[in-house]
Amino acid sequence: MAGISICFKFAAKESNMLLRKLTLGMMMILSPFFAAKAQLKINYELSFKEPQAHYAEVQMELSGLSKEFVDVKMPAWAPGSYLIREFAKNVEGFKANAAGKALKAEKINKNTWRVYTSGAKNLKVNYSVYAFEISVRTSFVDDSHAFISPTGIFMYPDGSLASSSTVQVVPFHTWSKVSTGLEPVAGKKFTYTASDYDVLFDSPIEIGNQDIFEFTAAGVKHEVAMYGGGNYDAEKLKVDMAKIVEQGTAIYGENPNKHYTFIVHNFQRGGGGLEHLNSTVLGASRDAYTTEAGYKGFLNLVAHEYYHLWNVKRLRPVALGPFDYENENYTTNLWISEGFTAYYENKLMLRSGLWTNQEFVSTLADAITAVVNTPGAKIQSASEASFDSWIKFYRPNENSANTTVSYYSKGELIGLLMDIEIAQATKGAKSLDDVMKAMYEKVKAEGKGYTDAEFKAMAEKISGISLTDFYSKYIYGTAPIEYQKYLAYAGITIKDENAGKQIPYLGISNRIIEGRNFISSVSRNSAAWTDGLNVNDEVISIDGLPAERNINQMIVQNKKVGDIIQIKVLRDGLEKDFSIKLKSSPNVKLSAELNPKATAAQKAVWKRWTGV
């Protein structure tokens, strides 16, 4: 035995020596490659010569080049918004030079420019970007401010997404402030650094004269940059936004930020948000903060985007990073990334004391109603909705409600059901919180995103039950939501106020254009669908009477199920008459409330599920 042990030791020693030699050899072979990578320096200057005309000016300086040409690329989409947006379409005046001497440059595909170096090690690229689309995911420049969504502004050298860069912002002469999640460079005003392009592209920049206030929560300094004015109370927002931060941090046990930036655009009518690595961009209505609905609506948006700090920015599907910025990044898990976030915004509002228990359950009833009343929920699964987001979610048409379901809305319900299922199975010992935290720690430890199977396995481990049937029905399938069963586990009574009623139903939506009444959608299997009404038909009369502004209200007030009505429409300039037999409305109208006689078991589920 001793002899065998000695042989093994010698064999191991020889093996280690061979491994060192191979490693050294590979390092010698690859060292020029790594040296070239290490020598590449990328610096940007961002300025605004004509902000009133909506232009941003970019100068990219590349140092340490060694090839005869360099390809620079503009991303085609912005992570968090799953649509190819072709940002290169806004680029103008692309030029390159070395030491002031013009270099040959040509565009070789839709988003790539090739610059021939002529032996130069250092060169500069200059171009302008037209920025005049108001949204949280696109850049906008005017004389009052500049909002920079980096994927639509900064090009990158091909093959260099892992490279660091610096950005020097030169504000227009009437602007004085810059707000961003990027790390500042010490001693250099308005100059920032990014360790790689995933960081740069995930760090929006607000430039102008925005109102800025700060608060500290979970040990992290938070900056709030308010553009556009508004009737907000900064001191009140500091307190309530901090509550949301603390509750989100409590779920995961840590806040991964050194600092965090909220960029808020206050418009006459605004909304929407987009999550980023250590910042977010929010749209709001400037005069809505003093109404209860407006104020809580804003905080609800804050809760959604802040929860993304963990869910999707760090706890992410394997397909969502490292990113391919030129092509679609397909995943079947947006029902987790976005849907669960839509669900958790409700829990954060409840746990922060910003919603009452009744507001919480009523919001869930509304969410269930929205999905149940969507015909497309019977056609498209949550998994399919996620995968097809690139071609369907951001490009809806008049038939989308009949063929698709939102992965936000369906995912919110899946989160609700899975959360209660886990609390019920563990008799109030565990909840979806435990799954999310465990998955967060797993992804952080492994340094990669999760697969669908890995998430399911963790949920089964935490709950102690099989979720195969659950996945089959609600994630891969389109089974009806068993909302009454699940909410009863937590002592919630939910009822359909339309149950047993025969409500006449035409099945259209209409819009008024210059006083004319047009059909804007037709619901699947409705009377209008069956008997031939079309989107864009102009409704002239119903049973000889002029069509009222609200056609559906006109039907409900004056007709009953089974009635045959005569509708005259104008289609492509020609009059057409239709006989429509009214059907009964398939839509539910749900309301929910806590059962005051809930059992001890139901109360235990409620407590663990909601955290209150």
Coordinates of C-alpha atoms in Angstrom, one line a residue:
M1 CA 0.0 0.0 0.0
A2 CA 2.9 2.3 0.8
G3 CA 4.5 1.7 -2.6
I4 CA 1.2 2.5 -4.3
S5 CA 1.0 5.7 -2.3
I6 CA 4.5 6.7 -3.4
C7 CA 3.7 6.0 -7.0
F8 CA 0.5 8.2 -6.8
K9 CA 2.6 11.0 -5.2
F10 CA 5.2 10.9 -8.0
A11 CA 2.4 10.7 -10.6
A12 CA 0.7 13.7 -9.1
K13 CA 4.0 15.6 -8.9
E14 CA 4.7 14.9 -12.6
S15 CA 1.1 15.8 -13.5
N16 CA 1.5 19.2 -11.6
M17 CA 4.8 19.9 -13.4
L18 CA 3.2 19.2 -16.8
L19 CA 0.2 21.4 -15.9
R20 CA 2.5 24.3 -15.0
K21 CA 4.4 23.9 -18.2
L22 CA 1.2 23.9 -20.3
T23 CA -0.2 26.8 -18.3
L24 CA 3.1 28.8 -18.8
G25 CA 3.1 27.9 -22.5
M26 CA -0.5 29.0 -22.9
M27 CA 0.2 32.3 -21.1
M28 CA 3.1 33.0 -23.4
I29 CA 0.9 32.3 -26.5
L30 CA -2.0 34.4 -25.2
S31 CA 0.1 37.2 -23.5
P32 CA 0.2 39.4 -26.7
F33 CA -3.6 39.1 -26.9
F34 CA -4.1 40.1 -23.3
A35 CA -1.6 42.8 -23.6
A36 CA -3.4 44.3 -26.5
K37 CA -6.6 44.1 -24.6
A38 CA -5.1 45.7 -21.6
Q39 CA -3.5 48.6 -23.6
L40 CA -6.8 49.6 -25.2
K41 CA -8.1 52.8 -23.6
I42 CA -11.5 54.2 -24.4
N43 CA -12.5 57.8 -23.5
Y44 CA -15.7 59.6 -24.4
E45 CA -16.5 63.3 -24.4
L46 CA -20.2 64.1 -24.4
S47 CA -21.3 67.6 -25.3
F48 CA -24.2 69.6 -26.6
K49 CA -23.7 72.2 -29.3
E50 CA -27.3 72.4 -30.4
P51 CA -29.5 71.1 -27.6
Q52 CA -32.5 73.1 -28.9
A53 CA -32.3 71.0 -32.1
H54 CA -32.1 67.8 -30.0
Y55 CA -28.5 66.7 -30.7
A56 CA -25.8 65.1 -28.5
E57 CA -22.2 65.3 -29.7
V58 CA -19.9 62.3 -29.0
Q59 CA -16.2 62.1 -29.3
M60 CA -14.7 58.6 -28.7
E61 CA -10.9 58.4 -28.2
L62 CA -9.3 55.0 -28.7
S63 CA -5.7 54.4 -27.6
G64 CA -3.5 51.4 -27.9
L65 CA -4.7 50.1 -31.3
S66 CA -2.6 47.5 -33.2
K67 CA -4.7 46.4 -36.2
E68 CA -5.2 48.0 -39.6
F69 CA -8.8 48.8 -38.8
V70 CA -11.2 49.0 -35.9
D71 CA -14.9 48.4 -36.1
V72 CA -17.1 50.5 -33.8
K73 CA -20.7 49.5 -33.2
M74 CA -23.9 51.1 -31.9
P75 CA -26.2 48.8 -29.7
A76 CA -29.5 47.9 -31.2
W77 CA -31.6 47.7 -28.0
A78 CA -31.6 48.7 -24.3
P79 CA -31.6 45.9 -21.7
G80 CA -34.9 45.9 -19.7
S81 CA -36.8 46.8 -22.9
Y82 CA -37.0 43.8 -25.1
L83 CA -37.3 45.3 -28.6
I84 CA -34.7 45.9 -31.3
R85 CA -34.8 49.7 -31.6
E86 CA -32.0 50.2 -34.2
F87 CA -30.4 53.1 -32.4
A88 CA -27.9 53.6 -35.2
K89 CA -30.7 55.2 -37.2
N90 CA -30.1 58.4 -35.2
V91 CA -26.4 58.7 -35.9
E92 CA -25.1 61.5 -38.2
G93 CA -21.8 62.9 -39.3
F94 CA -19.5 59.9 -38.5
K95 CA -15.9 60.9 -38.9
A96 CA -12.5 59.7 -37.7
N97 CA -9.0 61.2 -37.4
A98 CA -5.6 60.5 -36.0
A99 CA -3.5 63.5 -34.8
G100 CA -5.9 65.7 -36.7
K101 CA -5.6 63.8 -40.0
A102 CA -8.8 62.4 -41.4
L103 CA -9.0 58.6 -41.6
K104 CA -11.0 56.5 -44.0
A105 CA -14.2 55.3 -42.5
E106 CA -17.1 53.3 -44.0
K107 CA -20.3 51.8 -42.7
I108 CA -20.3 48.1 -43.3
N109 CA -23.7 47.1 -41.8
K110 CA -26.7 48.7 -40.1
N111 CA -24.9 49.5 -36.9
T112 CA -21.1 49.1 -37.6
W113 CA -18.6 51.6 -38.9
R114 CA -15.1 50.5 -39.9
V115 CA -12.2 52.9 -39.3
Y116 CA -8.9 52.3 -41.1
T117 CA -6.1 53.3 -38.8
S118 CA -3.3 53.8 -41.4
G119 CA -0.9 52.6 -38.7
A120 CA -2.1 55.0 -36.0
K121 CA -2.1 53.7 -32.4
N122 CA -4.5 56.4 -31.3
L123 CA -7.5 57.9 -33.0
K124 CA -10.7 59.9 -32.4
V125 CA -14.2 59.2 -33.7
N126 CA -16.8 61.9 -33.8
Y127 CA -20.5 61.7 -34.5
S128 CA -23.8 63.3 -33.6
V129 CA -26.9 61.6 -32.2
Y130 CA -30.4 63.0 -32.8
A131 CA -32.3 62.5 -29.5
F132 CA -36.0 63.5 -29.4
E133 CA -38.0 60.5 -28.1
I134 CA -39.6 60.9 -24.7
S135 CA -39.5 57.6 -22.9
V136 CA -37.6 56.0 -20.0
R137 CA -35.6 53.9 -22.5
T138 CA -34.6 56.4 -25.2
S139 CA -32.5 59.6 -25.1
F140 CA -34.0 63.0 -25.2
V141 CA -32.3 66.4 -25.6
D142 CA -33.7 69.9 -25.7
D143 CA -32.8 73.3 -24.4
S144 CA -33.8 72.5 -20.8
H145 CA -32.0 69.2 -20.2
A146 CA -30.4 66.1 -21.7
F147 CA -31.4 62.6 -20.7
I148 CA -28.9 60.1 -22.0
S149 CA -29.8 56.4 -22.3
P150 CA -26.3 55.1 -23.0
T151 CA -27.1 52.2 -25.4
G152 CA -28.5 54.8 -27.9
I153 CA -25.5 57.2 -27.5
F154 CA -22.2 55.4 -27.0
M155 CA -20.6 53.2 -29.6
Y156 CA -18.2 50.5 -28.6
P157 CA -15.1 48.9 -30.3
D158 CA -16.0 45.4 -31.6
G159 CA -14.8 42.7 -29.2
S160 CA -14.2 45.1 -26.4
L161 CA -17.3 44.9 -24.2
A162 CA -15.1 43.9 -21.3
S163 CA -13.0 47.1 -21.6
S164 CA -13.2 50.0 -19.2
S165 CA -14.0 53.5 -20.3
T166 CA -14.3 57.1 -19.0
V167 CA -17.0 59.6 -19.9
Q168 CA -16.5 63.3 -19.6
V169 CA -19.7 65.3 -19.7
V170 CA -19.6 68.9 -21.0
P171 CA -22.9 70.4 -20.1
F172 CA -24.5 73.0 -22.2
H173 CA -23.5 76.5 -20.8
T174 CA -26.9 77.0 -19.1
W175 CA -26.8 73.6 -17.3
S176 CA -25.0 73.0 -14.1
K177 CA -25.8 69.5 -12.8
V178 CA -25.1 65.8 -13.7
S179 CA -26.9 62.8 -12.1
T180 CA -25.8 59.2 -12.8
G181 CA -25.0 55.9 -11.2
L182 CA -21.5 55.9 -12.8
E183 CA -18.5 56.2 -10.5
P184 CA -17.0 59.7 -10.5
V185 CA -13.3 60.2 -11.4
A186 CA -11.6 61.9 -8.5
G187 CA -10.5 65.5 -9.2
K188 CA -12.2 65.7 -12.6
K189 CA -15.5 67.5 -12.7
F190 CA -18.4 65.7 -14.5
T191 CA -16.0 62.8 -15.4
Y192 CA -17.0 59.2 -14.7
T193 CA -15.7 55.7 -15.2
A194 CA -17.2 52.3 -16.0
S195 CA -15.4 49.0 -15.5
D196 CA -17.0 47.5 -18.7
Y197 CA -19.7 48.2 -21.2
D198 CA -22.4 46.4 -19.2
V199 CA -21.9 49.0 -16.5
L200 CA -21.7 51.9 -19.0
F201 CA -24.7 50.8 -20.9
D202 CA -26.6 50.3 -17.6
S203 CA -26.0 53.8 -16.3
P204 CA -28.3 56.6 -17.6
I205 CA -27.2 60.2 -17.3
E206 CA -29.4 63.2 -16.5
I207 CA -27.8 66.6 -17.4
G208 CA -29.4 70.0 -16.7
N209 CA -30.6 71.9 -13.7
Q210 CA -32.6 69.2 -12.0
D211 CA -33.7 69.5 -8.4
I212 CA -31.7 67.0 -6.3
F213 CA -32.4 65.7 -2.9
E214 CA -30.9 62.8 -1.0
F215 CA -31.7 60.2 1.7
T216 CA -29.9 57.3 3.3
A217 CA -31.6 53.9 3.6
A218 CA -30.2 50.4 4.2
G219 CA -26.8 52.1 4.7
V220 CA -26.8 53.4 1.1
K221 CA -27.0 57.0 0.0
H222 CA -29.8 57.6 -2.5
E223 CA -29.9 60.6 -4.8
V224 CA -33.2 61.7 -6.4
A225 CA -32.9 63.9 -9.5
M226 CA -36.2 65.6 -10.3
Y227 CA -36.6 67.1 -13.8
G228 CA -39.6 69.1 -14.9
G229 CA -40.8 70.5 -11.5
G230 CA -43.9 69.2 -9.8
N231 CA -45.9 69.5 -6.6
Y232 CA -44.0 66.8 -4.8
D233 CA -43.0 67.1 -1.1
A234 CA -39.3 66.1 -1.0
E235 CA -39.2 65.5 2.7
K236 CA -42.2 63.2 2.6
L237 CA -40.7 61.3 -0.4
K238 CA -37.5 60.8 1.5
V239 CA -39.3 59.1 4.3
D240 CA -41.6 56.9 2.1
M241 CA -39.0 56.0 -0.5
A242 CA -36.6 54.9 2.3
K243 CA -39.3 52.6 3.6
I244 CA -39.5 50.8 0.3
V245 CA -35.7 50.5 0.1
E246 CA -35.5 49.0 3.6
Q247 CA -38.3 46.5 2.9
G248 CA -36.7 45.3 -0.4
T249 CA -33.3 45.0 1.4
A250 CA -34.9 42.9 4.2
I251 CA -36.0 40.2 1.7
Y252 CA -32.4 39.6 0.4
G253 CA -30.4 40.5 3.5
E254 CA -28.2 42.9 1.7
N255 CA -28.2 46.0 -0.5
P256 CA -25.5 45.6 -3.2
N257 CA -25.1 49.3 -3.9
K258 CA -22.5 51.8 -2.8
H259 CA -24.9 54.5 -4.0
Y260 CA -28.2 54.7 -6.0
T261 CA -29.7 57.3 -8.3
F262 CA -33.4 57.9 -9.1
I263 CA -33.8 60.0 -12.3
V264 CA -37.4 61.2 -12.3
H265 CA -38.9 62.9 -15.3
N266 CA -42.0 65.0 -14.4
F267 CA -44.2 65.7 -17.4
Q268 CA -47.8 66.9 -17.7
R269 CA -48.7 63.3 -18.1
G270 CA -45.9 60.8 -17.5
G271 CA -45.4 57.2 -16.5
G272 CA -43.3 54.1 -16.8
G273 CA -39.9 53.1 -15.5
L274 CA -36.7 51.3 -16.5
E275 CA -34.4 49.5 -14.1
H276 CA -30.6 49.8 -14.1
L277 CA -27.6 48.5 -12.2
N278 CA -27.6 51.1 -9.4
S279 CA -30.2 53.6 -10.7
T280 CA -33.6 53.8 -12.4
V281 CA -35.5 56.2 -14.6
L282 CA -39.1 57.0 -13.7
G283 CA -41.8 58.9 -15.6
A284 CA -44.3 60.8 -13.5
S285 CA -47.1 63.4 -13.8
R286 CA -45.8 66.6 -12.2
D287 CA -49.1 67.7 -10.6
A288 CA -50.3 64.2 -9.3
Y289 CA -48.2 64.0 -6.1
T290 CA -50.8 65.7 -4.0
T291 CA -53.6 63.2 -4.8
E292 CA -53.6 60.0 -2.9
A293 CA -53.9 57.9 -6.1
G294 CA -51.1 59.9 -7.8
Y295 CA -48.8 59.8 -4.8
K296 CA -49.2 56.1 -4.1
G297 CA -49.0 55.4 -7.8
F298 CA -45.6 57.0 -7.9
L299 CA -44.4 55.0 -4.9
N300 CA -45.7 51.8 -6.5
L301 CA -43.5 52.6 -9.5
V302 CA -40.6 53.3 -7.2
A303 CA -41.2 49.9 -5.5
H304 CA -41.3 48.1 -8.8
E305 CA -38.1 49.5 -10.2
Y306 CA -36.2 49.3 -7.0
Y307 CA -37.0 45.6 -6.6
H308 CA -35.4 45.1 -9.9
L309 CA -32.1 45.9 -8.1
W310 CA -32.1 42.3 -7.1
N311 CA -34.6 40.6 -9.5
V312 CA -33.2 40.9 -13.1
K313 CA -30.2 43.1 -12.4
R314 CA -28.5 40.4 -10.3
L315 CA -30.9 37.5 -10.0
R316 CA -31.4 37.0 -13.7
P317 CA -32.1 34.3 -16.3
V318 CA -29.0 32.9 -17.9
A319 CA -29.9 34.5 -21.2
L320 CA -29.8 38.1 -19.8
G321 CA -26.1 38.6 -19.4
P322 CA -23.5 38.9 -20.7
F323 CA -25.6 40.8 -23.2
D324 CA -25.5 40.6 -27.0
Y325 CA -26.3 44.3 -27.8
E326 CA -26.9 43.7 -31.5
N327 CA -29.4 40.9 -31.4
E328 CA -32.3 39.5 -29.5
N329 CA -31.5 37.8 -26.1
Y330 CA -34.2 35.2 -25.8
T331 CA -35.5 33.9 -22.5
T332 CA -38.7 32.2 -21.4
N333 CA -38.4 33.7 -17.9
L334 CA -39.6 37.3 -18.1
W335 CA -42.7 36.1 -16.1
I336 CA -40.2 35.9 -13.2
S337 CA -38.0 38.9 -14.1
E338 CA -40.9 41.3 -14.7
G339 CA -44.0 39.5 -13.5
F340 CA -42.6 38.7 -10.1
T341 CA -41.4 42.3 -9.8
A342 CA -44.9 43.5 -10.6
Y343 CA -46.1 41.2 -7.8
Y344 CA -43.4 42.3 -5.3
E345 CA -44.1 45.9 -5.8
N346 CA -47.4 45.2 -4.1
K347 CA -45.8 43.4 -1.2
L348 CA -43.3 46.2 -0.7
M349 CA -46.1 48.8 -0.6
L350 CA -47.9 46.7 2.0
R351 CA -44.9 46.0 4.2
S352 CA -43.9 49.6 4.0
G353 CA -47.2 50.6 5.5
L354 CA -48.0 52.6 2.4
W355 CA -51.0 50.3 1.6
T356 CA -53.6 48.9 4.0
N357 CA -54.4 45.1 4.0
Q358 CA -57.6 45.9 2.0
E359 CA -55.7 47.9 -0.6
F360 CA -53.3 45.0 -1.1
V361 CA -56.0 42.4 -1.6
S362 CA -58.1 44.7 -3.8
T363 CA -55.1 45.3 -6.0
L364 CA -54.6 41.5 -6.3
A365 CA -58.3 41.1 -7.3
D366 CA -57.8 43.8 -10.0
A367 CA -54.7 42.0 -11.3
I368 CA -56.6 38.7 -11.5
T369 CA -59.5 40.4 -13.2
A370 CA -57.3 41.9 -15.9
V371 CA -55.8 38.5 -16.9
V372 CA -59.1 36.5 -16.7
N373 CA -60.7 39.1 -18.9
T374 CA -57.9 38.9 -21.5
P375 CA -58.9 36.5 -24.3
G376 CA -55.3 36.0 -25.2
A377 CA -54.6 34.5 -21.8
K378 CA -56.3 31.4 -23.2
I379 CA -54.0 31.4 -26.2
Q380 CA -50.5 32.3 -25.1
S381 CA -48.7 30.9 -22.0
A382 CA -46.4 32.9 -19.7
S383 CA -43.4 31.1 -21.1
E384 CA -44.4 31.9 -24.7
A385 CA -45.1 35.5 -23.8
S386 CA -41.6 35.9 -22.4
F387 CA -39.9 34.4 -25.4
D388 CA -42.0 36.4 -27.9
S389 CA -41.6 39.7 -26.2
W390 CA -39.2 40.8 -28.9
I391 CA -41.9 40.7 -31.6
K392 CA -45.2 41.0 -29.8
F393 CA -45.2 42.8 -26.4
Y394 CA -43.7 46.1 -27.6
R395 CA -45.5 46.0 -30.9
P396 CA -49.2 45.4 -30.1
N397 CA -51.9 45.7 -32.7
E398 CA -55.6 45.7 -32.7
N399 CA -55.8 41.9 -32.2
S400 CA -53.1 41.5 -29.5
A401 CA -55.6 41.2 -26.7
N402 CA -57.0 38.2 -28.5
T403 CA -53.7 36.4 -29.0
T404 CA -51.3 37.4 -26.3
V405 CA -51.0 37.9 -22.5
S406 CA -48.6 40.3 -20.8
Y407 CA -45.8 38.5 -19.0
Y408 CA -46.0 41.3 -16.4
S409 CA -49.7 40.6 -15.7
K410 CA -49.6 36.8 -15.9
G411 CA -46.3 36.7 -14.1
E412 CA -47.8 38.8 -11.3
L413 CA -50.5 36.1 -10.8
I414 CA -48.0 33.3 -11.0
G415 CA -46.0 35.0 -8.2
L416 CA -49.1 35.3 -6.2
L417 CA -50.2 31.7 -6.6
M418 CA -46.7 30.3 -6.1
D419 CA -46.2 32.4 -3.0
I420 CA -49.4 31.2 -1.3
E421 CA -48.7 27.6 -2.5
I422 CA -45.4 27.6 -0.7
A423 CA -46.8 29.2 2.5
Q424 CA -49.6 26.7 2.5
A425 CA -47.4 23.7 1.8
T426 CA -45.0 24.7 4.6
K427 CA -47.8 25.7 7.1
G428 CA -46.6 29.2 7.1
A429 CA -42.9 28.4 7.6
K430 CA -41.7 29.5 4.1
S431 CA -42.8 31.8 1.2
L432 CA -41.6 33.0 -2.2
D433 CA -39.3 35.3 -0.3
D434 CA -37.2 32.3 0.7
V435 CA -37.0 31.1 -2.9
M436 CA -35.9 34.5 -4.3
K437 CA -33.3 35.0 -1.6
A438 CA -31.9 31.5 -2.1
M439 CA -31.8 32.0 -5.9
Y440 CA -30.1 35.3 -5.4
E441 CA -27.4 33.8 -3.3
K442 CA -27.0 30.9 -5.8
V443 CA -26.6 33.2 -8.8
K444 CA -24.1 35.4 -6.9
A445 CA -22.0 32.4 -5.8
E446 CA -22.0 30.8 -9.3
G447 CA -21.5 34.0 -11.2
K448 CA -24.1 33.2 -13.9
G449 CA -27.9 33.4 -14.4
Y450 CA -30.4 30.7 -13.7
T451 CA -32.2 28.3 -16.0
D452 CA -35.9 27.6 -15.9
A453 CA -35.2 24.2 -14.4
E454 CA -32.9 25.6 -11.7
F455 CA -35.6 28.1 -10.5
K456 CA -38.2 25.3 -10.4
A457 CA -35.9 23.0 -8.5
M458 CA -35.2 25.7 -5.8
A459 CA -38.9 26.4 -5.5
E460 CA -39.6 22.7 -5.0
K461 CA -36.7 22.5 -2.5
I462 CA -38.1 25.4 -0.4
S463 CA -41.7 24.3 -0.6
G464 CA -41.1 20.5 -0.2
I465 CA -43.6 19.7 -2.9
S466 CA -43.6 19.0 -6.6
L467 CA -44.5 22.0 -8.8
T468 CA -44.6 20.1 -12.0
D469 CA -48.4 20.3 -12.3
F470 CA -48.3 24.0 -11.3
Y471 CA -45.8 24.8 -14.1
S472 CA -47.7 22.7 -16.6
K473 CA -50.9 24.7 -15.9
Y474 CA -49.8 28.2 -15.3
I475 CA -46.4 28.7 -16.9
Y476 CA -46.2 26.4 -19.9
G477 CA -50.0 26.1 -20.2
T478 CA -53.1 28.4 -20.3
A479 CA -55.3 26.7 -17.6
P480 CA -57.8 28.9 -15.8
I481 CA -56.5 30.6 -12.7
E482 CA -57.7 28.9 -9.6
Y483 CA -57.7 32.1 -7.7
Q484 CA -60.5 31.3 -5.2
K485 CA -58.7 28.2 -4.0
Y486 CA -55.4 29.9 -3.5
L487 CA -56.7 33.1 -1.8
A488 CA -58.8 30.9 0.5
Y489 CA -55.5 29.5 1.9
A490 CA -54.7 32.9 3.2
G491 CA -58.2 33.7 4.5
I492 CA -59.3 35.9 1.6
T493 CA -62.8 35.8 0.2
I494 CA -63.0 36.7 -3.5
K495 CA -66.2 36.9 -5.5
D496 CA -67.3 37.7 -9.0
E497 CA -69.9 40.4 -8.9
N498 CA -71.0 39.4 -12.4
A499 CA -71.7 35.8 -11.4
G500 CA -75.2 34.7 -12.4
K501 CA -75.9 37.9 -14.3
Q502 CA -76.8 38.0 -18.0
I503 CA -75.1 41.1 -19.2
P504 CA -75.5 41.9 -22.9
Y505 CA -72.2 42.1 -24.6
L506 CA -71.2 43.3 -28.0
G507 CA -67.5 42.8 -27.6
I508 CA -65.9 45.9 -29.0
S509 CA -63.9 48.9 -27.9
N510 CA -64.4 52.2 -29.7
R511 CA -62.6 55.5 -30.1
I512 CA -63.8 59.0 -31.1
I513 CA -61.9 60.7 -33.8
E514 CA -63.1 64.2 -34.8
G515 CA -66.6 63.3 -33.6
R516 CA -66.7 60.1 -35.5
N517 CA -67.1 56.7 -33.8
F518 CA -64.7 54.0 -34.8
I519 CA -64.3 50.4 -33.6
S520 CA -60.7 50.0 -32.2
S521 CA -60.8 46.3 -31.1
V522 CA -63.1 43.3 -31.4
S523 CA -62.9 40.6 -28.7
R524 CA -62.5 37.0 -29.6
N525 CA -65.8 34.9 -29.8
S526 CA -67.9 38.0 -29.0
A527 CA -71.1 38.9 -30.8
A528 CA -69.2 41.4 -32.9
W529 CA -66.5 38.9 -33.7
T530 CA -69.0 36.2 -34.7
D531 CA -71.2 38.4 -36.8
G532 CA -68.5 40.3 -38.7
L533 CA -67.8 43.8 -37.3
N534 CA -64.2 44.9 -38.0
V535 CA -61.7 47.2 -36.4
N536 CA -61.8 50.6 -38.2
D537 CA -65.5 50.3 -39.0
E538 CA -67.1 53.7 -38.4
V539 CA -70.3 53.0 -36.4
I540 CA -73.1 55.2 -37.8
S541 CA -76.2 53.9 -36.0
I542 CA -77.6 51.1 -33.7
D543 CA -81.2 50.2 -34.4
G544 CA -81.6 53.4 -36.3
L545 CA -80.3 55.6 -33.5
P546 CA -77.0 57.5 -33.8
A547 CA -74.2 55.7 -32.1
E548 CA -73.4 57.2 -28.7
R549 CA -70.0 58.0 -27.5
N550 CA -69.9 54.9 -25.3
I551 CA -71.4 52.2 -27.4
N552 CA -71.1 49.4 -24.8
Q553 CA -72.9 51.5 -22.2
M554 CA -75.6 52.1 -24.8
I555 CA -76.0 48.3 -25.3
V556 CA -76.0 47.5 -21.6
Q557 CA -78.7 50.1 -20.8
N558 CA -81.1 49.3 -23.6
K559 CA -80.7 45.7 -24.6
K560 CA -80.6 42.2 -23.2
V561 CA -78.8 38.9 -24.0
G562 CA -80.2 37.3 -27.2
D563 CA -81.5 40.6 -28.7
I564 CA -80.7 41.0 -32.4
I565 CA -79.5 44.6 -33.1
Q566 CA -79.0 46.3 -36.4
I567 CA -75.7 48.2 -36.8
K568 CA -74.9 50.4 -39.7
V569 CA -71.2 51.0 -40.3
L570 CA -69.1 52.8 -42.9
R571 CA -66.3 50.6 -44.1
D572 CA -63.8 51.9 -46.6
G573 CA -66.3 54.6 -47.5
L574 CA -69.2 52.2 -48.1
E575 CA -72.2 51.6 -45.9
K576 CA -72.7 48.1 -44.6
D577 CA -75.5 46.8 -42.4
F578 CA -75.1 44.0 -39.8
S579 CA -77.5 42.0 -37.7
I580 CA -75.8 41.2 -34.4
K581 CA -77.1 38.7 -31.9
L582 CA -75.9 39.9 -28.4
K583 CA -74.2 37.3 -26.2
S584 CA -73.7 37.3 -22.5
S585 CA -70.5 39.0 -21.2
P586 CA -67.8 36.5 -20.3
N587 CA -66.0 39.0 -18.2
V588 CA -65.6 38.8 -14.4
K589 CA -65.7 41.7 -11.9
L590 CA -63.8 40.5 -8.9
S591 CA -63.7 41.9 -5.4
A592 CA -61.7 40.5 -2.5
E593 CA -61.7 41.0 1.3
L594 CA -60.1 39.5 4.3
N595 CA -62.3 36.9 6.1
P596 CA -62.7 38.2 9.7
K597 CA -63.3 34.5 10.7
A598 CA -60.1 33.2 9.2
T599 CA -58.7 30.1 10.8
A600 CA -55.4 29.9 12.6
A601 CA -53.9 28.0 9.6
Q602 CA -55.2 30.7 7.2
K603 CA -53.7 33.5 9.5
A604 CA -50.4 31.7 9.5
V605 CA -50.3 31.5 5.7
W606 CA -51.3 35.2 5.5
K607 CA -48.6 36.3 8.0
R608 CA -45.8 34.4 6.2
W609 CA -47.1 35.3 2.7
T610 CA -47.5 39.0 3.2
G611 CA -44.9 39.6 6.0
V612 CA -47.4 41.6 8.1

